Coordinates of C-alpha atoms in Angstrom, one line a residue:
M2 CA 164.3 168.6 135.0
R3 CA 163.1 165.6 137.1
D4 CA 162.0 168.1 139.9
F5 CA 159.6 169.7 137.4
I6 CA 158.4 166.8 135.3
L7 CA 157.6 164.2 138.0
P8 CA 155.5 166.6 140.2
E9 CA 153.6 167.8 137.1
F10 CA 153.0 164.2 136.0
L11 CA 151.7 163.2 139.5
S12 CA 149.5 166.2 139.6
N13 CA 148.0 165.3 136.3
I14 CA 147.4 161.7 137.4
S15 CA 145.8 163.0 140.6
N16 CA 143.5 165.3 138.7
Q17 CA 142.4 162.4 136.4
V18 CA 141.7 160.2 139.4
D19 CA 139.6 162.9 141.0
E20 CA 137.7 163.4 137.7
I21 CA 136.9 159.7 137.5
I22 CA 136.0 159.5 141.2
D23 CA 133.6 162.4 140.7
I24 CA 131.5 160.5 138.1
D25 CA 128.0 160.1 139.4
P26 CA 127.6 156.5 140.6
D27 CA 123.9 156.6 139.9
L28 CA 124.5 156.6 136.1
S29 CA 124.2 153.4 134.2
D30 CA 127.4 151.2 133.9
P31 CA 127.8 152.1 130.2
E32 CA 127.5 155.8 131.0
I33 CA 130.1 155.5 133.8
L34 CA 132.5 153.6 131.5
T35 CA 132.0 156.1 128.7
L36 CA 132.8 159.1 131.0
A37 CA 135.9 157.2 132.4
T38 CA 137.0 156.4 128.9
R39 CA 136.6 160.0 127.8
S40 CA 138.8 161.1 130.7
M41 CA 141.5 158.6 129.7
V42 CA 141.3 159.6 126.0
Q43 CA 141.7 163.2 126.8
F44 CA 144.6 162.6 129.3
L45 CA 146.5 160.4 126.9
E46 CA 145.6 162.6 123.9
A47 CA 144.4 159.4 122.2
L48 CA 142.0 159.2 119.3
S49 CA 139.6 156.8 120.9
A50 CA 139.3 154.1 123.5
S51 CA 136.9 151.5 124.8
V52 CA 136.5 149.6 128.0
R53 CA 134.9 146.2 128.2
I54 CA 134.0 144.2 131.3
Y55 CA 133.9 140.5 130.4
D56 CA 133.0 137.6 132.6
P57 CA 135.1 134.6 131.5
N58 CA 132.9 132.2 133.6
T59 CA 129.7 133.1 131.7
E60 CA 131.6 134.1 128.6
Q61 CA 129.5 137.3 128.4
M62 CA 130.3 141.0 128.2
L63 CA 128.9 142.6 131.3
S64 CA 129.3 146.2 130.3
Y65 CA 130.9 148.4 127.7
G66 CA 131.9 152.0 127.3
S67 CA 133.8 153.9 124.6
Y68 CA 134.8 157.4 123.6
P69 CA 134.0 158.9 121.2
Y70 CA 130.7 157.0 121.4
E71 CA 129.5 157.4 117.8
E72 CA 131.3 155.5 115.1
P73 CA 131.4 158.3 112.5
K74 CA 133.7 160.3 114.8
R75 CA 136.2 157.6 114.8
L76 CA 139.0 157.4 112.2
P77 CA 139.3 154.4 109.9
T78 CA 141.8 151.9 111.2
S79 CA 144.3 152.6 108.4
L80 CA 144.3 156.3 109.1
W81 CA 144.5 155.7 112.9
R82 CA 147.6 153.5 112.4
R83 CA 149.3 156.2 110.3
R84 CA 148.5 158.9 112.9
S85 CA 149.6 156.8 115.9
Q86 CA 152.9 155.8 114.1
A87 CA 153.6 159.4 113.3
R88 CA 153.2 160.3 117.0
W89 CA 155.8 157.8 118.2

């Protein structure tokens, strides 16, 4: 079993890294973070995710990306909790 699961897992991780590396660096920071977040959501089979880059020295958020981007596509918190608890 270990001989099958570990190589498949590492292959999946490698594919995700390749997908993120292939993101166009000329995009804006929020666009890059949104694409990276989408990749993570799909890989983890998550409902949504967000990435925030915060500078503690200036106490400012420098950039932000989330997937799905639009709020209406996201589930209400109570429903999300029920779905995530059911999965575990």
